[in-house]
GROMACS .gro file of C-alpha atoms in nm:
model
  386
    1MET     CA    1   9.556  23.474   7.647
    2GLU     CA    2   9.425  23.255   7.927
    3ASP     CA    3   9.545  22.869   7.917
    4VAL     CA    4   9.234  22.749   7.799
    5GLU     CA    5   9.180  22.355   7.683
    6LEU     CA    6   8.982  22.375   7.353
    7TYR     CA    7   8.685  22.165   7.280
    8PRO     CA    8   8.452  22.075   6.955
    9TRP     CA    9   8.100  22.211   6.964
   10THR     CA   10   7.971  21.848   7.060
   11LYS     CA   11   8.136  21.949   7.386
   12ILE     CA   12   8.125  22.308   7.449
   13ALA     CA   13   7.696  22.300   7.320
   14PRO     CA   14   7.560  22.088   7.562
   15THR     CA   15   7.724  22.296   7.849
   16LEU     CA   16   7.556  22.600   7.748
   17GLY     CA   17   7.245  22.467   7.561
   18VAL     CA   18   7.127  22.260   7.891
   19ILE     CA   19   7.140  22.609   8.107
   20PHE     CA   20   6.816  22.724   7.895
   21ILE     CA   21   6.617  22.401   7.996
   22SER     CA   22   6.533  22.533   8.355
   23PRO     CA   23   6.217  22.597   8.527
   24ALA     CA   24   6.329  22.933   8.558
   25LEU     CA   25   6.330  23.000   8.181
   26LEU     CA   26   5.972  22.836   8.212
   27THR     CA   27   5.867  23.090   8.457
   28VAL     CA   28   5.975  23.345   8.217
   29GLY     CA   29   5.794  23.224   7.919
   30GLY     CA   30   5.456  23.172   8.160
   31THR     CA   31   5.475  23.556   8.239
   32ILE     CA   32   5.498  23.619   7.863
   33GLY     CA   33   5.198  23.385   7.790
   34THR     CA   34   5.004  23.575   8.055
   35LEU     CA   35   5.008  23.896   7.906
   36LEU     CA   36   4.966  23.801   7.525
   37PRO     CA   37   4.769  23.577   7.294
   38ILE     CA   38   4.941  23.263   7.214
   39GLU     CA   39   5.060  23.376   6.881
   40MET     CA   40   5.177  23.695   6.982
   41ALA     CA   41   5.389  23.488   7.276
   42VAL     CA   42   5.512  23.255   7.065
   43ALA     CA   43   5.653  23.490   6.824
   44VAL     CA   44   5.792  23.697   7.099
   45SER     CA   45   5.943  23.345   7.227
   46ILE     CA   46   6.131  23.315   6.867
   47LEU     CA   47   6.249  23.654   6.853
   48ALA     CA   48   6.399  23.618   7.227
   49GLY     CA   49   6.551  23.307   7.111
   50LEU     CA   50   6.716  23.452   6.773
   51THR     CA   51   6.816  23.739   7.010
   52PHE     CA   52   7.003  23.538   7.267
   53SER     CA   53   7.173  23.321   7.010
   54THR     CA   54   7.313  23.638   6.803
   55LEU     CA   55   7.452  23.772   7.144
   56ILE     CA   56   7.628  23.462   7.202
   57TYR     CA   57   7.784  23.401   6.862
   58LEU     CA   58   7.919  23.794   6.893
   59HIS     CA   59   7.991  23.850   7.246
   60GLY     CA   60   8.061  23.501   7.338
   61GLY     CA   61   8.287  23.528   7.016
   62VAL     CA   62   8.503  23.803   7.164
   63GLY     CA   63   8.586  23.504   7.447
   64SER     CA   64   8.597  23.234   7.168
   65ARG     CA   65   8.818  23.422   6.959
   66ALA     CA   66   9.052  23.525   7.270
   67HIS     CA   67   8.991  23.207   7.454
   68MET     CA   68   8.925  23.424   7.774
   69GLY     CA   69   8.648  23.456   8.041
   70LEU     CA   70   8.415  23.768   8.054
   71LEU     CA   71   8.611  23.931   8.330
   72ARG     CA   72   8.922  23.911   8.098
   73VAL     CA   73   8.728  24.029   7.800
   74MET     CA   74   8.576  24.310   8.018
   75GLU     CA   75   8.931  24.411   8.105
   76ALA     CA   76   8.976  24.601   7.797
   77SER     CA   77   8.672  24.763   7.784
   78LEU     CA   78   8.630  24.876   8.161
   79GLY     CA   79   8.986  24.819   8.265
   80THR     CA   80   9.165  24.575   8.515
   81LYS     CA   81   9.012  24.741   8.824
   82GLY     CA   82   8.657  24.806   8.617
   83SER     CA   83   8.626  24.450   8.544
   84ARG     CA   84   8.694  24.383   8.879
   85PHE     CA   85   8.503  24.607   9.114
   86PHE     CA   86   8.223  24.705   8.856
   87ALA     CA   87   8.129  24.409   8.623
   88SER     CA   88   8.208  24.159   8.870
   89PRO     CA   89   7.963  24.290   9.106
   90LEU     CA   90   7.676  24.300   8.863
   91ILE     CA   91   7.707  23.967   8.741
   92THR     CA   92   7.708  23.837   9.104
   93ILE     CA   93   7.397  24.022   9.143
   94THR     CA   94   7.197  23.897   8.891
   95GLN     CA   95   7.338  23.518   8.909
   96ILE     CA   96   7.260  23.532   9.272
   97GLY     CA   97   6.901  23.671   9.142
   98TRP     CA   98   6.842  23.366   8.924
   99PHE     CA   99   6.964  23.112   9.233
  100SER     CA  100   6.712  23.265   9.410
  101VAL     CA  101   6.426  23.206   9.147
  102LEU     CA  102   6.543  22.872   9.127
  103ILE     CA  103   6.539  22.728   9.483
  104THR     CA  104   6.219  22.948   9.546
  105LEU     CA  105   6.052  22.703   9.281
  106GLY     CA  106   6.228  22.416   9.396
  107GLY     CA  107   6.126  22.509   9.764
  108GLU     CA  108   5.766  22.542   9.655
  109ALA     CA  109   5.772  22.213   9.466
  110LEU     CA  110   5.922  22.051   9.784
  111SER     CA  111   5.647  22.220  10.051
  112ASN     CA  112   5.367  22.076   9.819
  113LEU     CA  113   5.514  21.721   9.846
  114THR     CA  114   5.606  21.739  10.227
  115PRO     CA  115   5.429  21.901  10.516
  116MET     CA  116   5.707  22.155  10.552
  117PRO     CA  117   5.631  22.511  10.537
  118LYS     CA  118   5.736  22.715  10.242
  119ALA     CA  119   6.014  22.921  10.409
  120LEU     CA  120   6.188  22.593  10.552
  121SER     CA  121   6.169  22.423  10.262
  122ILE     CA  122   6.318  22.671  10.057
  123THR     CA  123   6.593  22.678  10.300
  124ILE     CA  124   6.661  22.308  10.286
  125PHE     CA  125   6.659  22.311   9.907
  126GLY     CA  126   6.879  22.613   9.896
  127ILE     CA  127   7.143  22.457  10.134
  128LEU     CA  128   7.127  22.101   9.944
  129VAL     CA  129   7.182  22.271   9.633
  130ALA     CA  130   7.457  22.503   9.727
  131SER     CA  131   7.602  22.165   9.863
  132VAL     CA  132   7.655  22.077   9.548
  133THR     CA  133   7.811  22.382   9.377
  134TYR     CA  134   8.043  22.367   9.688
  135PHE     CA  135   8.184  22.022   9.683
  136SER     CA  136   8.121  21.902   9.289
  137PHE     CA  137   8.239  22.189   9.143
  138ARG     CA  138   8.387  22.007   8.856
  139HIS     CA  139   8.060  21.789   8.818
  140LEU     CA  140   7.824  22.080   8.734
  141SER     CA  141   7.818  22.042   8.351
  142ASP     CA  142   7.691  21.669   8.394
  143PHE     CA  143   7.461  21.751   8.709
  144THR     CA  144   7.302  22.065   8.436
  145LYS     CA  145   7.250  21.794   8.202
  146VAL     CA  146   7.034  21.572   8.421
  147THR     CA  147   6.829  21.866   8.553
  148ALA     CA  148   6.779  21.978   8.187
  149ILE     CA  149   6.625  21.642   8.080
  150VAL     CA  150   6.390  21.654   8.381
  151THR     CA  151   6.281  21.980   8.339
  152GLY     CA  152   6.235  21.891   7.947
  153ALA     CA  153   6.064  21.593   8.056
  154PHE     CA  154   5.814  21.805   8.294
  155ALA     CA  155   5.751  22.054   8.001
  156LEU     CA  156   5.656  21.786   7.756
  157TRP     CA  157   5.421  21.656   8.020
  158ALA     CA  158   5.243  21.957   8.087
  159LEU     CA  159   5.239  22.067   7.725
  160TYR     CA  160   5.065  21.693   7.665
  161ALA     CA  161   4.805  21.776   7.934
  162ILE     CA  162   4.741  22.080   7.804
  163LEU     CA  163   4.674  21.952   7.426
  164THR     CA  164   4.453  21.646   7.552
  165SER     CA  165   4.248  21.854   7.818
  166GLY     CA  166   4.011  22.005   7.569
  167SER     CA  167   3.963  22.280   7.838
  168THR     CA  168   3.950  22.665   7.719
  169PRO     CA  169   4.246  22.859   7.769
  170SER     CA  170   4.251  23.139   7.986
  171TYR     CA  171   4.149  23.460   7.843
  172VAL     CA  172   4.420  23.709   7.796
  173THR     CA  173   4.392  24.076   7.644
  174ASN     CA  174   4.622  24.203   7.383
  175GLY     CA  175   4.927  24.298   7.592
  176ASP     CA  176   5.186  24.514   7.523
  177LEU     CA  177   5.409  24.350   7.280
  178LEU     CA  178   5.732  24.526   7.343
  179TYR     CA  179   5.688  24.522   7.682
  180ALA     CA  180   5.674  24.129   7.678
  181SER     CA  181   5.978  24.140   7.481
  182THR     CA  182   6.172  24.342   7.705
  183LEU     CA  183   6.115  24.070   7.994
  184ALA     CA  184   6.160  23.793   7.730
  185ILE     CA  185   6.490  23.942   7.622
  186GLY     CA  186   6.591  24.037   7.956
  187GLY     CA  187   6.495  23.671   8.097
  188ALA     CA  188   6.846  23.522   7.966
  189MET     CA  189   7.046  23.844   7.895
  190SER     CA  190   7.253  23.726   8.220
  191ILE     CA  191   7.371  23.404   8.024
  192SER     CA  192   7.412  23.634   7.689
  193THR     CA  193   7.645  23.857   7.909
  194VAL     CA  194   7.879  23.573   8.098
  195SER     CA  195   7.865  23.366   7.732
  196PRO     CA  196   8.246  23.446   7.696
  197ASP     CA  197   8.288  23.196   8.022
  198PHE     CA  198   8.127  22.895   7.851
  199VAL     CA  199   8.250  22.912   7.487
  200LYS     CA  200   8.609  23.038   7.555
  201GLY     CA  201   8.733  22.685   7.493
  202ALA     CA  202   8.573  22.653   7.132
  203GLN     CA  203   8.794  22.544   6.881
  204SER     CA  204   8.669  22.732   6.600
  205ILE     CA  205   8.387  22.963   6.501
  206ARG     CA  206   8.194  22.691   6.342
  207ASP     CA  207   8.202  22.519   6.662
  208LEU     CA  208   8.084  22.873   6.818
  209LYS     CA  209   7.818  22.887   6.516
  210ILE     CA  210   7.669  22.557   6.584
  211THR     CA  211   7.633  22.599   6.958
  212ALA     CA  212   7.472  22.923   6.944
  213PHE     CA  213   7.227  22.883   6.611
  214GLY     CA  214   7.203  22.503   6.606
  215VAL     CA  215   7.154  22.449   6.999
  216VAL     CA  216   7.105  22.745   7.207
  217PHE     CA  217   6.845  22.880   6.952
  218PRO     CA  218   6.590  22.556   6.940
  219VAL     CA  219   6.633  22.487   7.325
  220VAL     CA  220   6.565  22.858   7.430
  221ILE     CA  221   6.220  22.858   7.202
  222PHE     CA  222   6.135  22.528   7.337
  223SER     CA  223   6.164  22.652   7.691
  224LEU     CA  224   6.019  22.997   7.628
  225ILE     CA  225   5.727  22.845   7.412
  226SER     CA  226   5.637  22.595   7.672
  227GLY     CA  227   5.612  22.816   7.948
  228SER     CA  228   5.425  23.037   7.740
  229LEU     CA  229   5.162  22.766   7.666
  230ILE     CA  230   5.173  22.708   8.062
  231GLY     CA  231   5.094  23.068   8.157
  232HIS     CA  232   4.828  23.145   7.852
  233HIS     CA  233   4.619  22.810   7.991
  234THR     CA  234   4.647  22.890   8.336
  235SER     CA  235   4.701  23.251   8.392
  236ILE     CA  236   4.959  23.168   8.612
  237PRO     CA  237   5.355  23.199   8.521
  238ASN     CA  238   5.464  23.006   8.795
  239PRO     CA  239   5.476  22.616   8.691
  240VAL     CA  240   5.456  22.494   9.069
  241GLN     CA  241   5.130  22.708   9.091
  242ALA     CA  242   5.022  22.589   8.765
  243LEU     CA  243   5.028  22.182   8.847
  244MET     CA  244   4.683  22.168   8.981
  245ILE     CA  245   4.521  22.369   8.669
  246ILE     CA  246   4.689  22.164   8.408
  247GLY     CA  247   4.573  21.865   8.599
  248LEU     CA  248   4.888  21.711   8.650
  249PRO     CA  249   4.960  21.466   8.976
  250ILE     CA  250   5.100  21.621   9.257
  251LEU     CA  251   5.393  21.391   9.175
  252ALA     CA  252   5.476  21.637   8.912
  253ASN     CA  253   5.652  21.837   9.179
  254LEU     CA  254   5.901  21.583   9.191
  255LEU     CA  255   6.038  21.687   8.826
  256LEU     CA  256   6.010  22.064   8.920
  257LEU     CA  257   6.186  21.992   9.255
  258VAL     CA  258   6.475  21.796   9.065
  259GLY     CA  259   6.480  22.012   8.784
  260SER     CA  260   6.525  22.341   8.989
  261THR     CA  261   6.862  22.205   9.116
  262ALA     CA  262   6.970  22.365   8.814
  263ALA     CA  263   7.037  22.625   9.091
  264ALA     CA  264   7.334  22.476   9.141
  265SER     CA  265   7.498  22.627   8.803
  266SER     CA  266   7.370  22.967   8.890
  267LEU     CA  267   7.596  22.998   9.189
  268TYR     CA  268   7.907  22.905   8.942
  269PRO     CA  269   7.972  23.235   8.810
  270PRO     CA  270   7.899  23.456   9.124
  271SER     CA  271   8.114  23.217   9.300
  272ILE     CA  272   8.388  23.262   9.063
  273ALA     CA  273   8.338  23.634   9.089
  274ILE     CA  274   8.308  23.690   9.447
  275SER     CA  275   8.665  23.476   9.496
  276LYS     CA  276   8.805  23.726   9.291
  277LEU     CA  277   8.660  24.041   9.409
  278ALA     CA  278   8.736  23.947   9.797
  279GLY     CA  279   9.033  23.732   9.750
  280ILE     CA  280   8.887  23.450   9.911
  281SER     CA  281   8.834  23.085   9.827
  282ARG     CA  282   8.589  22.940   9.559
  283LYS     CA  283   8.413  22.754   9.851
  284ASN     CA  284   8.381  23.026  10.090
  285ALA     CA  285   8.273  23.241   9.822
  286THR     CA  286   7.979  23.010   9.709
  287VAL     CA  287   7.856  23.003  10.077
  288LEU     CA  288   7.854  23.359  10.078
  289ALA     CA  289   7.671  23.351   9.720
  290ALA     CA  290   7.416  23.107   9.880
  291LEU     CA  291   7.353  23.295  10.188
  292GLY     CA  292   7.277  23.612   9.965
  293GLY     CA  293   7.022  23.403   9.740
  294LEU     CA  294   6.837  23.267  10.038
  295ILE     CA  295   6.760  23.620  10.140
  296VAL     CA  296   6.652  23.730   9.820
  297SER     CA  297   6.432  23.423   9.809
  298TYR     CA  298   6.268  23.534  10.133
  299MET     CA  299   6.229  23.877  10.027
  300GLY     CA  300   6.005  23.745   9.727
  301ILE     CA  301   6.201  23.752   9.424
  302LEU     CA  302   5.954  23.537   9.254
  303ASP     CA  303   5.645  23.736   9.287
  304GLN     CA  304   5.874  24.032   9.187
  305LEU     CA  305   5.989  23.867   8.828
  306ARG     CA  306   5.887  24.107   8.622
  307ILE     CA  307   6.112  24.375   8.803
  308PHE     CA  308   6.403  24.143   8.829
  309LEU     CA  309   6.365  24.081   8.479
  310GLN     CA  310   6.365  24.481   8.374
  311LEU     CA  311   6.641  24.506   8.587
  312ILE     CA  312   6.895  24.269   8.396
  313GLY     CA  313   6.767  24.437   8.100
  314VAL     CA  314   6.917  24.763   8.227
  315LEU     CA  315   7.209  24.657   8.384
  316LEU     CA  316   7.382  24.388   8.155
  317PRO     CA  317   7.339  24.494   7.802
  318PRO     CA  318   7.558  24.775   7.839
  319LEU     CA  319   7.848  24.570   7.944
  320ILE     CA  320   7.786  24.357   7.610
  321GLY     CA  321   7.775  24.675   7.422
  322ILE     CA  322   8.089  24.825   7.486
  323ASN     CA  323   8.277  24.487   7.443
  324LEU     CA  324   8.153  24.465   7.096
  325ALA     CA  325   8.253  24.859   7.015
  326GLU     CA  326   8.595  24.773   7.145
  327TYR     CA  327   8.651  24.413   6.974
  328TYR     CA  328   8.495  24.406   6.663
  329VAL     CA  329   8.494  24.798   6.555
  330LEU     CA  330   8.826  24.943   6.736
  331SER     CA  331   9.097  24.677   6.853
  332LYS     CA  332   9.024  24.331   6.663
  333ALA     CA  333   9.211  24.186   6.977
  334VAL     CA  334   9.156  24.175   7.352
  335LEU     CA  335   9.379  24.466   7.505
  336PRO     CA  336   9.366  24.489   7.907
  337LYS     CA  337   9.416  24.822   8.003
  338GLU     CA  338   9.497  24.902   8.354
  339GLY     CA  339   9.304  25.077   8.629
  340VAL     CA  340   8.947  25.166   8.569
  341TYR     CA  341   8.840  25.262   8.157
  342LEU     CA  342   8.678  25.556   8.198
  343ARG     CA  343   8.504  25.529   7.832
  344GLY     CA  344   8.377  25.212   7.915
  345LEU     CA  345   8.221  25.313   8.243
  346ILE     CA  346   8.079  25.618   8.103
  347SER     CA  347   7.925  25.482   7.805
  348TRP     CA  348   7.766  25.175   8.043
  349ILE     CA  349   7.635  25.446   8.272
  350LEU     CA  350   7.478  25.624   7.965
  351GLY     CA  351   7.333  25.285   7.830
  352ALA     CA  352   7.167  25.162   8.146
  353GLY     CA  353   7.069  25.507   8.240
  354PHE     CA  354   6.917  25.551   7.870
  355GLY     CA  355   6.753  25.205   7.946
  356ALA     CA  356   6.627  25.316   8.278
  357PHE     CA  357   6.483  25.654   8.230
  358ILE     CA  358   6.349  25.638   7.859
  359PRO     CA  359   6.188  25.326   7.849
  360VAL     CA  360   6.064  25.280   7.467
  361GLY     CA  361   6.129  25.008   7.250
  362VAL     CA  362   6.266  24.680   7.364
  363THR     CA  363   6.485  24.797   7.660
  364PRO     CA  364   6.765  24.564   7.659
  365ILE     CA  365   6.825  24.628   7.287
  366ASN     CA  366   6.836  25.011   7.341
  367SER     CA  367   7.096  24.981   7.635
  368LEU     CA  368   7.304  24.761   7.424
  369LEU     CA  369   7.308  24.992   7.104
  370ILE     CA  370   7.358  25.329   7.340
  371SER     CA  371   7.637  25.203   7.489
  372PHE     CA  372   7.779  25.064   7.176
  373PHE     CA  373   7.770  25.403   6.990
  374VAL     CA  374   7.870  25.620   7.309
  375TYR     CA  375   8.199  25.386   7.303
  376LEU     CA  376   8.273  25.473   6.950
  377VAL     CA  377   8.183  25.840   6.993
  378LEU     CA  378   8.394  25.884   7.297
  379HIS     CA  379   8.681  25.717   7.116
  380ILE     CA  380   8.644  25.952   6.795
  381ARG     CA  381   8.581  26.262   6.946
  382LEU     CA  382   8.748  26.244   7.271
  383LYS     CA  383   9.045  26.033   7.234
  384SER     CA  384   9.279  26.247   7.422
  385PHE     CA  385   9.085  26.232   7.731
  386PHE     CA  386   8.949  25.858   7.736
   0.00000   0.00000   0.00000
């Protein structure tokens, strides 16, 4: 058990909940809104919110009960080296991706407010945001609460403008419901995966339950539904680009600009992971993560958001699956294993492979379930080998 200070839900819930009120999740919702009729988009948003909350309750519950962060939890299903050299890089890649999405949105908003070209504005914005993580690491929670309030204000302003405009929404054909669900659920799968880091200090299961279903659930569906309405009305998933069509003044970019500084929190997991993986200081790891994020942003991650969401939906759910199998079915405790635990690695490979090469149904859920059951089968049938 880690030396963790315990808190009630009133401390845990806001820290986790505000992460889901960001321009990045508005963009995910906007993507769903461009694919589906609004009724279906709302239904998918609610389904995604329920899925997130359930996974945070179950997977975060492992960390909450054992009072351990994700990488310590992963030592029970992947081994100490498997957690450090396999799970840690996966988390790093996905969180750097979200950092890139947010600094791209913030950079675009800054470019609209100034004469700077987009690439320069992204660079300046990314450096400024990374400096928050670098210098004010202990105050990230309070900082993220401010960005969430600003983003929420923008979303409400946009919704008011849409509802009072009297204009007809853009026409949307009946899209693929399962594909849209895959994108929506994949959208916050990274937070569901690292949720043990955020709730390991929960005093009780009651505090965790209130956090997952009383706070995270309504916050997620607010962000996704708001984004869906913006995307449905404008046929543009990017909230920065949708501003003019909605009819908001150019200064609305200021709200998105401030809201996008939530990217500072996205650097938290990869900076810790890189620090432990490479054996360097947290500040140096933050610099490396930020540089990686800038490069990915220059490569146009926002234009490839659907691919990024699909990638998350394949790579991360199997990690959750093997942790759930190890803790809830087999061990009932977090029992670290030395080296690389092949049972967990094979289960992850098969779960991710199924999601990547057999894209039927909702891919993130499929990948999670396959890894879960493979882990159990290997325990029963091949216990002597794994």
